[in-house]
Amino acid sequence: MKRQRWAGRAFALALLATCGPLLAADFQAGVARVEITPPQPFWMSGYAARTHPSEGVYQALWAKALALRDDEGHRAVVVTTDLIGLPRAISDEVAARVNARFGIEREALVLSASHTHCGPAVRKNLAVLYDFNEEDRRRVDAYGIELVDRLVEVAGKALEDLAPASLSVGHGAVGFAVNRREPTPEGVKIGVNPAGPVDHDVPVLKVTAKDGSLKAVLFGYACHNTTLGGDFYQIGGDYAGFAQAELERARPGATALFVMLCGGDQNPNPRGTLDLARQYGQALGAEVGRVLDTALLPVRPPIRTALEVVPLDFAPHTRAAFVEESASPDKFRQRRARLMLAAYDEGRPVRQTPYPVQAIRLGGDLTLLALGGEPVVDYALRVKRELAGENLIVAGYCHDVMCYIPSRRVQREGGYEAVDNMIYYGQPGPFAETVEETIFAAVRRVAERVGLR
Ligand SMILES: [Zn+2]
């Protein structure tokens, strides 16, 4: 079914290509970028093993924005960042200010993070990793406050830049992501599992200015930005940073925006050196470039948007369990236990976390599904099965990265993405078994609201 429909559209596109002007400029598009490299030295995020702040910068970090407007005045803005993840506190403030200043509704704003593990600590994200002194805390808070200003600024600049443009979409693939959930006699460990599920899809949204020049390219990949490990102390964007830089070098004047997909259980393989990060970035950038030069499917108006925030239930827990954990020799468990005990003592034990599920659909041609947290690859694979026939970008790491989002399968198997990550995210423990179905029910509702079902 899917193949037939696409083949039909490819044929129509070939006809268009031979019959005159390829695409009408039925959208307006705007782009902007703002640098968000932290002052040096700065505490980095992503690895519990790091013991001191950064020792330099191998690549500047950016917040970028792509604004779209259709011929009826509907607008949407996608903001991408070279950061570990945005916490709800920052996203909510950015969204409120973008709404007040520019009139963009919350459901029309995507706030995404590349999940680079060479980026700065972002306040209120993964706070259990750190035991900051007063000066560290002041610096991290100051960066977080400045970050809100920069994200509002980049969205505003992209809206100011709106000009006639045409959109088209295609897909490529690169193979450096591997499933990292390695089965061992002691359970699932973070390693390499060549037999585990992966999603090597590289969706590419091309934005062409009226004069035919490439204005922007938004692309994604489902793989942790963890080529570099916890023993590495320089700031940069990992493979996604190199991929964006490669594209912008090869296509002068274009803005390249990376969206992290459902790579919660996906790592680059092999890992560990700056050279590898550069190679993966070049491979991904080259693949996006190859796709850009093929005959892509036109994307048409209108812009339709929907957002739901659904509560995800945690498995039941007791105060006694955290009293016991607070005596653990593990300092991270101690910190998590203190957070949970404080919540119990305030009479509001953490039983749920709010979870954002957003759909942005362009015509009948492309849907960007933007999920919160670190969804494992099963989510993208299932969305693609359930919404077969639709051209999809299934992003994770949007709006609020509050913890990993395991599928029911991953919950049954256990391991880091199901259980242990909750310590570092300051969450009470594994999710209830309902998490996958709760999210998919929300996916179906937002899909329906954008006319997808
Ligand atoms: Zn992660």
Tab-separated table of C-alpha atoms and ligand atoms in Angstrom:
chain	number	residue	atom	x	y	z
A	1	MET	CA	0.000	0.000	0.000
A	2	LYS	CA	2.683	2.401	1.101
A	3	ARG	CA	4.959	1.473	-1.785
A	4	GLN	CA	2.185	1.945	-4.370
A	5	ARG	CA	1.266	5.362	-3.085
A	6	TRP	CA	4.881	6.515	-3.076
A	7	ALA	CA	5.522	5.078	-6.506
A	8	GLY	CA	2.509	7.015	-7.776
A	9	ARG	CA	3.784	10.220	-6.278
A	10	ALA	CA	7.273	9.653	-7.631
A	11	PHE	CA	5.715	9.295	-11.087
A	12	ALA	CA	3.737	12.512	-10.624
A	13	LEU	CA	6.940	14.222	-9.526
A	14	ALA	CA	8.774	12.978	-12.608
A	15	LEU	CA	5.963	14.436	-14.747
A	16	LEU	CA	6.215	17.749	-12.930
A	17	ALA	CA	9.963	17.777	-13.417
A	18	THR	CA	9.597	17.368	-17.165
A	19	CYS	CA	6.660	19.768	-17.585
A	20	GLY	CA	8.034	23.043	-16.263
A	21	PRO	CA	8.564	24.757	-12.915
A	22	LEU	CA	9.221	22.061	-10.341
A	23	LEU	CA	7.596	23.530	-7.262
A	24	ALA	CA	5.409	26.450	-6.401
A	25	ALA	CA	6.393	28.524	-3.372
A	26	ASP	CA	3.302	27.827	-1.321
A	27	PHE	CA	4.968	28.165	2.075
A	28	GLN	CA	6.990	30.859	3.703
A	29	ALA	CA	10.069	29.688	5.559
A	30	GLY	CA	12.537	31.455	7.829
A	31	VAL	CA	15.717	30.309	9.528
A	32	ALA	CA	17.953	31.629	12.291
A	33	ARG	CA	20.830	30.547	14.486
A	34	VAL	CA	22.200	31.712	17.815
A	35	GLU	CA	25.370	30.425	19.429
A	36	ILE	CA	24.896	28.726	22.820
A	37	THR	CA	28.444	27.564	23.602
A	38	PRO	CA	28.851	27.908	27.384
A	39	PRO	CA	31.600	30.019	28.968
A	40	GLN	CA	34.740	28.010	29.769
A	41	PRO	CA	35.343	25.974	31.807
A	42	PHE	CA	31.842	24.560	32.333
A	43	TRP	CA	30.367	21.374	33.800
A	44	MET	CA	29.376	18.977	31.027
A	45	SER	CA	26.366	16.659	30.965
A	46	GLY	CA	25.583	13.088	30.002
A	47	TYR	CA	28.031	10.974	31.969
A	48	ALA	CA	27.961	10.360	35.713
A	49	ALA	CA	31.683	9.504	35.590
A	50	ARG	CA	32.914	13.039	34.787
A	51	THR	CA	34.727	14.599	37.736
A	52	HIS	CA	35.558	18.136	36.602
A	53	PRO	CA	34.432	20.863	34.158
A	54	SER	CA	35.284	21.148	30.447
A	55	GLU	CA	38.786	21.766	29.124
A	56	GLY	CA	38.042	23.568	25.881
A	57	VAL	CA	35.771	23.577	22.868
A	58	TYR	CA	36.150	21.452	19.717
A	59	GLN	CA	33.005	22.842	18.140
A	60	ALA	CA	30.614	25.718	18.841
A	61	LEU	CA	27.108	24.778	19.988
A	62	TRP	CA	24.041	26.245	18.294
A	63	ALA	CA	20.364	26.792	18.743
A	64	LYS	CA	18.716	26.959	15.321
A	65	ALA	CA	15.155	27.552	14.243
A	66	LEU	CA	13.061	26.828	11.179
A	67	ALA	CA	9.828	28.812	10.987
A	68	LEU	CA	7.066	27.894	8.538
A	69	ARG	CA	3.917	29.734	7.491
A	70	ASP	CA	1.276	28.454	5.100
A	71	ASP	CA	-0.913	30.455	2.723
A	72	GLU	CA	-3.703	30.597	5.342
A	73	GLY	CA	-1.426	32.080	8.004
A	74	HIS	CA	-0.875	28.931	10.110
A	75	ARG	CA	2.625	28.939	11.536
A	76	ALA	CA	4.989	26.451	13.182
A	77	VAL	CA	8.522	26.804	14.538
A	78	VAL	CA	11.026	23.984	15.047
A	79	VAL	CA	13.931	24.852	17.363
A	80	THR	CA	16.914	22.481	17.491
A	81	THR	CA	19.749	22.658	20.004
A	82	ASP	CA	23.166	21.056	20.500
A	83	LEU	CA	22.313	20.158	24.099
A	84	ILE	CA	21.812	17.051	26.243
A	85	GLY	CA	18.113	17.744	26.760
A	86	LEU	CA	15.735	20.509	27.760
A	87	PRO	CA	13.862	20.214	31.051
A	88	ARG	CA	10.187	21.134	31.252
A	89	ALA	CA	10.964	24.267	33.271
A	90	ILE	CA	13.007	25.750	30.407
A	91	SER	CA	10.687	24.610	27.595
A	92	ASP	CA	7.590	25.957	29.341
A	93	GLU	CA	9.201	29.345	29.879
A	94	VAL	CA	10.444	29.539	26.292
A	95	ALA	CA	7.027	28.506	24.965
A	96	ALA	CA	5.191	31.062	27.126
A	97	ARG	CA	7.462	33.870	25.969
A	98	VAL	CA	7.347	32.813	22.297
A	99	ASN	CA	3.560	32.781	22.576
A	100	ALA	CA	3.385	36.204	24.259
A	101	ARG	CA	5.843	37.877	21.867
A	102	PHE	CA	5.109	36.198	18.550
A	103	GLY	CA	1.671	34.581	18.959
A	104	ILE	CA	2.936	31.043	18.311
A	105	GLU	CA	0.739	28.477	20.077
A	106	ARG	CA	2.426	25.871	22.263
A	107	GLU	CA	1.281	23.083	19.940
A	108	ALA	CA	3.020	24.780	16.986
A	109	LEU	CA	6.427	25.049	18.679
A	110	VAL	CA	8.902	22.148	18.730
A	111	LEU	CA	11.833	22.402	21.157
A	112	SER	CA	14.343	19.628	20.536
A	113	ALA	CA	17.794	18.626	21.762
A	114	SER	CA	20.478	16.603	19.972
A	115	HIS	CA	21.475	14.804	23.208
A	116	THR	CA	25.153	15.602	22.709
A	117	HIS	CA	27.140	14.245	25.656
A	118	CYS	CA	29.777	16.940	25.025
A	119	GLY	CA	27.424	19.776	25.936
A	120	PRO	CA	26.914	21.842	29.075
A	121	ALA	CA	24.916	20.875	32.131
A	122	VAL	CA	21.398	22.254	31.657
A	123	ARG	CA	19.783	23.206	34.951
A	124	LYS	CA	17.030	20.883	36.175
A	125	ASN	CA	18.017	18.192	33.640
A	126	LEU	CA	19.858	15.161	35.110
A	127	ALA	CA	20.438	17.133	38.327
A	128	VAL	CA	21.332	13.950	40.266
A	129	LEU	CA	24.603	13.765	38.294
A	130	TYR	CA	25.974	16.763	40.143
A	131	ASP	CA	26.923	17.900	43.581
A	132	PHE	CA	27.635	21.523	42.693
A	133	ASN	CA	29.300	24.028	44.981
A	134	GLU	CA	27.786	27.490	45.162
A	135	GLU	CA	29.870	28.921	42.308
A	136	ASP	CA	29.127	25.966	39.984
A	137	ARG	CA	25.436	26.277	40.705
A	138	ARG	CA	25.486	30.009	40.042
A	139	ARG	CA	27.182	29.476	36.673
A	140	VAL	CA	24.829	26.667	35.602
A	141	ASP	CA	21.786	28.716	36.664
A	142	ALA	CA	23.081	31.761	34.777
A	143	TYR	CA	23.600	29.680	31.627
A	144	GLY	CA	20.070	28.249	31.925
A	145	ILE	CA	18.540	31.714	32.273
A	146	GLU	CA	20.532	32.971	29.285
A	147	LEU	CA	19.523	29.859	27.323
A	148	VAL	CA	15.832	30.764	27.676
A	149	ASP	CA	16.584	34.213	26.209
A	150	ARG	CA	18.561	32.675	23.328
A	151	LEU	CA	15.822	30.160	22.441
A	152	VAL	CA	13.142	32.877	22.401
A	153	GLU	CA	15.491	35.029	20.304
A	154	VAL	CA	16.204	32.304	17.722
A	155	ALA	CA	12.482	31.549	17.290
A	156	GLY	CA	11.773	35.261	16.803
A	157	LYS	CA	14.574	35.721	14.286
A	158	ALA	CA	13.350	32.760	12.219
A	159	LEU	CA	9.843	34.278	12.157
A	160	GLU	CA	11.296	37.616	11.020
A	161	ASP	CA	13.082	35.787	8.208
A	162	LEU	CA	9.895	34.295	6.689
A	163	ALA	CA	10.000	34.456	2.878
A	164	PRO	CA	8.437	32.404	0.056
A	165	ALA	CA	9.834	28.879	-0.094
A	166	SER	CA	8.995	25.405	-1.278
A	167	LEU	CA	9.342	22.245	0.776
A	168	SER	CA	10.098	18.680	-0.200
A	169	VAL	CA	10.970	15.498	1.642
A	170	GLY	CA	12.988	12.331	1.133
A	171	HIS	CA	14.744	9.610	3.063
A	172	GLY	CA	18.224	8.153	3.196
A	173	ALA	CA	19.997	5.749	5.548
A	174	VAL	CA	23.302	5.428	7.379
A	175	GLY	CA	24.376	2.427	9.414
A	176	PHE	CA	26.605	3.555	12.282
A	177	ALA	CA	23.871	3.247	14.946
A	178	VAL	CA	23.697	-0.087	16.741
A	179	ASN	CA	21.330	-1.384	19.397
A	180	ARG	CA	23.251	-1.048	22.664
A	181	ARG	CA	21.169	-3.363	24.873
A	182	GLU	CA	23.487	-6.357	25.099
A	183	PRO	CA	22.052	-9.485	26.721
A	184	THR	CA	24.445	-11.033	29.281
A	185	PRO	CA	24.042	-13.795	31.889
A	186	GLU	CA	23.589	-10.996	34.478
A	187	GLY	CA	20.885	-9.239	32.450
A	188	VAL	CA	20.862	-6.533	29.775
A	189	LYS	CA	23.961	-4.289	29.882
A	190	ILE	CA	24.940	-1.258	27.808
A	191	GLY	CA	27.153	-2.746	25.104
A	192	VAL	CA	26.602	-3.819	21.512
A	193	ASN	CA	23.693	-5.957	20.354
A	194	PRO	CA	23.878	-6.466	16.576
A	195	ALA	CA	20.677	-8.552	16.736
A	196	GLY	CA	18.642	-5.787	18.440
A	197	PRO	CA	16.251	-3.453	16.613
A	198	VAL	CA	17.598	-0.323	14.905
A	199	ASP	CA	16.149	2.417	12.697
A	200	HIS	CA	18.710	3.657	10.182
A	201	ASP	CA	16.239	5.994	8.433
A	202	VAL	CA	17.525	9.514	7.727
A	203	PRO	CA	14.507	11.739	7.002
A	204	VAL	CA	15.378	14.913	5.070
A	205	LEU	CA	13.149	18.003	4.791
A	206	LYS	CA	14.457	20.358	2.108
A	207	VAL	CA	13.576	24.058	2.168
A	208	THR	CA	14.206	25.827	-1.134
A	209	ALA	CA	14.086	29.608	-1.464
A	210	LYS	CA	12.208	31.245	-4.328
A	211	ASP	CA	15.455	31.777	-6.267
A	212	GLY	CA	16.097	28.024	-6.174
A	213	SER	CA	18.833	28.153	-3.556
A	214	LEU	CA	18.857	25.761	-0.601
A	215	LYS	CA	17.664	27.737	2.423
A	216	ALA	CA	17.549	24.993	5.040
A	217	VAL	CA	17.677	21.276	5.551
A	218	LEU	CA	16.161	19.569	8.566
A	219	PHE	CA	17.272	15.979	9.051
A	220	GLY	CA	17.313	13.365	11.777
A	221	TYR	CA	18.846	10.123	12.983
A	222	ALA	CA	18.051	7.693	15.792
A	223	CYS	CA	21.367	7.383	17.593
A	224	HIS	CA	22.822	8.736	20.824
A	225	ASN	CA	25.348	11.529	20.382
A	226	THR	CA	27.796	9.511	22.442
A	227	THR	CA	30.685	8.808	20.094
A	228	LEU	CA	32.787	10.518	22.767
A	229	GLY	CA	32.806	9.056	26.266
A	230	GLY	CA	32.884	10.260	29.835
A	231	ASP	CA	36.679	10.638	29.752
A	232	PHE	CA	36.390	13.391	27.131
A	233	TYR	CA	36.294	16.981	28.388
A	234	GLN	CA	35.798	19.227	25.365
A	235	ILE	CA	32.558	20.930	24.355
A	236	GLY	CA	31.000	20.072	20.983
A	237	GLY	CA	28.066	18.551	19.140
A	238	ASP	CA	29.416	14.993	18.604
A	239	TYR	CA	28.411	13.375	15.268
A	240	ALA	CA	25.313	15.593	14.878
A	241	GLY	CA	27.458	18.713	15.260
A	242	PHE	CA	29.831	17.473	12.583
A	243	ALA	CA	26.959	16.480	10.268
A	244	GLN	CA	25.423	19.961	10.493
A	245	ALA	CA	28.818	21.632	9.983
A	246	GLU	CA	29.568	19.374	7.001
A	247	LEU	CA	26.282	20.262	5.314
A	248	GLU	CA	26.702	23.984	5.944
A	249	ARG	CA	30.242	23.815	4.551
A	250	ALA	CA	29.130	21.922	1.442
A	251	ARG	CA	26.042	24.115	0.887
A	252	PRO	CA	27.048	27.703	1.636
A	253	GLY	CA	24.110	29.840	2.735
A	254	ALA	CA	22.015	26.893	3.953
A	255	THR	CA	21.114	26.239	7.581
A	256	ALA	CA	21.313	22.576	8.659
A	257	LEU	CA	19.138	21.526	11.603
A	258	PHE	CA	19.533	18.136	13.315
A	259	VAL	CA	16.598	16.471	15.055
A	260	MET	CA	17.332	13.526	17.348
A	261	LEU	CA	14.966	10.626	16.668
A	262	CYS	CA	14.021	7.646	18.882
A	263	GLY	CA	17.591	6.630	19.705
A	264	GLY	CA	17.198	5.920	23.423
A	265	ASP	CA	18.780	2.473	23.054
A	266	GLN	CA	21.026	3.265	20.088
A	267	ASN	CA	24.740	4.092	20.212
A	268	PRO	CA	27.301	4.762	17.508
A	269	ASN	CA	29.520	1.742	16.942
A	270	PRO	CA	32.455	1.796	17.440
A	271	ARG	CA	32.853	4.757	19.804
A	272	GLY	CA	35.495	6.683	21.686
A	273	THR	CA	37.413	9.177	19.515
A	274	LEU	CA	36.918	12.606	18.021
A	275	ASP	CA	37.919	11.155	14.642
A	276	LEU	CA	35.022	8.703	14.795
A	277	ALA	CA	32.574	11.483	15.695
A	278	ARG	CA	33.848	13.447	12.685
A	279	GLN	CA	33.586	10.401	10.394
A	280	TYR	CA	30.003	9.660	11.463
A	281	GLY	CA	29.077	13.302	11.012
A	282	GLN	CA	30.605	13.370	7.550
A	283	ALA	CA	28.843	10.132	6.601
A	284	LEU	CA	25.487	11.449	7.832
A	285	GLY	CA	26.036	14.858	6.204
A	286	ALA	CA	27.034	13.230	2.911
A	287	GLU	CA	23.935	11.019	2.965
A	288	VAL	CA	21.691	14.030	3.587
A	289	GLY	CA	23.482	15.793	0.712
A	290	ARG	CA	22.896	12.806	-1.565
A	291	VAL	CA	19.171	12.786	-0.703
A	292	LEU	CA	18.954	16.567	-1.330
A	293	ASP	CA	20.101	16.017	-4.903
A	294	THR	CA	17.499	13.352	-5.691
A	295	ALA	CA	13.912	13.959	-6.866
A	296	LEU	CA	12.076	14.605	-3.597
A	297	LEU	CA	8.365	14.505	-2.864
A	298	PRO	CA	6.765	17.953	-2.756
A	299	VAL	CA	5.307	18.980	0.617
A	300	ARG	CA	2.217	21.159	0.481
A	301	PRO	CA	0.162	23.246	2.913
A	302	PRO	CA	-1.653	23.472	5.195
A	303	ILE	CA	0.219	23.324	8.511
A	304	ARG	CA	-1.756	21.448	11.177
A	305	THR	CA	-0.570	21.065	14.766
A	306	ALA	CA	-1.621	19.169	17.899
A	307	LEU	CA	-0.039	18.632	21.314
A	308	GLU	CA	-1.101	16.556	24.287
A	309	VAL	CA	0.591	16.200	27.632
A	310	VAL	CA	-0.365	12.853	29.164
A	311	PRO	CA	0.530	11.580	32.638
A	312	LEU	CA	2.762	8.486	32.659
A	313	ASP	CA	2.414	6.341	35.776
A	314	PHE	CA	5.398	5.060	37.691
A	315	ALA	CA	5.275	1.578	39.236
A	316	PRO	CA	4.113	1.713	42.881
A	317	HIS	CA	6.828	2.588	45.420
A	318	THR	CA	7.073	3.103	49.147
A	319	ARG	CA	8.822	5.598	51.385
A	320	ALA	CA	10.632	2.688	53.078
A	321	ALA	CA	12.381	1.762	49.829
A	322	PHE	CA	13.940	5.233	49.614
A	323	VAL	CA	14.891	5.252	53.300
A	324	GLU	CA	16.841	2.099	52.529
A	325	GLU	CA	18.313	3.566	49.329
A	326	SER	CA	19.481	6.681	51.178
A	327	ALA	CA	21.989	4.429	53.009
A	328	SER	CA	23.380	3.097	49.722
A	329	PRO	CA	27.147	3.472	49.149
A	330	ASP	CA	26.275	4.876	45.680
A	331	LYS	CA	26.200	8.706	45.860
A	332	PHE	CA	23.762	8.933	42.939
A	333	ARG	CA	21.299	6.587	44.666
A	334	GLN	CA	21.684	8.636	47.854
A	335	ARG	CA	20.812	11.838	45.974
A	336	ARG	CA	17.814	10.253	44.229
A	337	ALA	CA	16.616	8.852	47.558
A	338	ARG	CA	16.875	12.308	49.173
A	339	LEU	CA	14.783	13.829	46.382
A	340	MET	CA	12.121	11.150	46.734
A	341	LEU	CA	12.038	11.372	50.541
A	342	ALA	CA	11.666	15.143	50.338
A	343	ALA	CA	8.692	14.642	48.003
A	344	TYR	CA	7.135	12.111	50.395
A	345	ASP	CA	7.692	14.489	53.321
A	346	GLU	CA	5.962	17.295	51.431
A	347	GLY	CA	2.997	14.988	50.953
A	348	ARG	CA	3.408	14.714	47.162
A	349	PRO	CA	5.302	11.511	46.372
A	350	VAL	CA	6.162	11.290	42.676
A	351	ARG	CA	3.615	8.916	41.138
A	352	GLN	CA	3.477	10.260	37.575
A	353	THR	CA	5.363	12.424	35.103
A	354	PRO	CA	3.726	14.591	32.428
A	355	TYR	CA	4.663	13.484	28.899
A	356	PRO	CA	4.411	15.591	25.721
A	357	VAL	CA	3.211	14.066	22.430
A	358	GLN	CA	3.033	16.478	19.478
A	359	ALA	CA	2.211	16.194	15.793
A	360	ILE	CA	2.951	18.775	13.111
A	361	ARG	CA	1.534	17.793	9.734
A	362	LEU	CA	2.254	19.513	6.451
A	363	GLY	CA	-0.523	18.878	3.945
A	364	GLY	CA	-1.020	15.172	3.431
A	365	ASP	CA	2.669	14.842	2.800
A	366	LEU	CA	4.706	14.802	5.999
A	367	THR	CA	4.164	14.465	9.746
A	368	LEU	CA	6.718	15.382	12.369
A	369	LEU	CA	5.831	13.495	15.525
A	370	ALA	CA	7.721	15.034	18.452
A	371	LEU	CA	7.916	12.934	21.621
A	372	GLY	CA	9.424	13.815	24.990
A	373	GLY	CA	12.073	11.923	26.941
A	374	GLU	CA	14.481	9.390	25.488
A	375	PRO	CA	12.227	6.970	23.599
A	376	VAL	CA	13.778	3.645	22.604
A	377	VAL	CA	13.714	2.722	18.927
A	378	ASP	CA	10.624	0.508	19.334
A	379	TYR	CA	8.523	3.687	19.447
A	380	ALA	CA	9.612	4.850	15.993
A	381	LEU	CA	9.234	1.373	14.524
A	382	ARG	CA	5.716	1.003	15.947
A	383	VAL	CA	4.624	4.505	14.852
A	384	LYS	CA	5.808	3.668	11.337
A	385	ARG	CA	3.781	0.436	11.396
A	386	GLU	CA	0.641	2.079	12.791
A	387	LEU	CA	0.789	5.094	10.476
A	388	ALA	CA	2.087	3.230	7.427
A	389	GLY	CA	1.633	5.267	4.270
A	390	GLU	CA	2.417	8.588	5.944
A	391	ASN	CA	5.811	10.170	5.456
A	392	LEU	CA	7.134	10.423	9.034
A	393	ILE	CA	9.828	12.025	11.135
A	394	VAL	CA	9.507	10.435	14.595
A	395	ALA	CA	11.559	12.577	16.958
A	396	GLY	CA	12.344	12.010	20.629
A	397	TYR	CA	14.133	14.399	23.020
A	398	CYS	CA	11.543	17.140	22.529
A	399	HIS	CA	10.060	19.583	25.069
A	400	ASP	CA	11.022	17.709	28.216
A	401	VAL	CA	13.711	15.069	28.612
A	402	MET	CA	12.611	13.709	31.989
A	403	CYS	CA	13.986	10.135	31.645
A	404	TYR	CA	14.185	7.229	29.194
A	405	ILE	CA	10.965	5.949	27.647
A	406	PRO	CA	11.149	2.160	27.472
A	407	SER	CA	8.767	0.074	25.376
A	408	ARG	CA	6.894	-2.804	27.012
A	409	ARG	CA	9.502	-5.179	25.511
A	410	VAL	CA	12.372	-3.202	27.036
A	411	GLN	CA	10.544	-3.058	30.381
A	412	ARG	CA	10.250	-6.854	30.364
A	413	GLU	CA	13.952	-7.237	29.561
A	414	GLY	CA	15.063	-4.677	32.172
A	415	GLY	CA	18.402	-2.853	32.086
A	416	TYR	CA	19.462	0.778	31.979
A	417	GLU	CA	16.730	2.174	29.714
A	418	ALA	CA	14.006	0.520	31.839
A	419	VAL	CA	15.312	0.946	35.376
A	420	ASP	CA	18.729	2.412	36.193
A	421	ASN	CA	18.435	5.663	34.209
A	422	MET	CA	15.703	6.747	36.646
A	423	ILE	CA	18.365	7.236	39.336
A	424	TYR	CA	20.253	9.863	37.314
A	425	TYR	CA	17.054	11.553	36.202
A	426	GLY	CA	15.842	11.815	39.787
A	427	GLN	CA	12.708	9.769	39.077
A	428	PRO	CA	11.263	7.236	41.523
A	429	GLY	CA	11.882	4.095	39.501
A	430	PRO	CA	10.528	2.078	36.622
A	431	PHE	CA	7.347	3.092	34.841
A	432	ALA	CA	4.151	1.121	35.240
A	433	GLU	CA	3.530	-1.448	32.508
A	434	THR	CA	1.026	0.899	30.861
A	435	VAL	CA	3.590	3.445	29.590
A	436	GLU	CA	3.764	2.297	25.949
A	437	GLU	CA	-0.003	2.013	25.539
A	438	THR	CA	-0.603	5.387	27.236
A	439	ILE	CA	1.796	7.030	24.791
A	440	PHE	CA	0.331	5.280	21.758
A	441	ALA	CA	-3.182	6.289	22.732
A	442	ALA	CA	-1.934	9.908	22.777
A	443	VAL	CA	-0.131	9.404	19.445
A	444	ARG	CA	-3.393	8.236	17.885
A	445	ARG	CA	-5.275	11.243	19.288
A	446	VAL	CA	-2.790	13.848	18.033
A	447	ALA	CA	-2.579	12.021	14.687
A	448	GLU	CA	-6.339	12.269	14.361
A	449	ARG	CA	-6.323	15.949	15.258
A	450	VAL	CA	-3.894	16.701	12.405
A	451	GLY	CA	-6.061	14.684	10.011
A	452	LEU	CA	-3.856	11.639	9.839
A	453	ARG	CA	-6.421	8.919	10.561
B	1	ZN	ZN	20.608	9.105	26.697
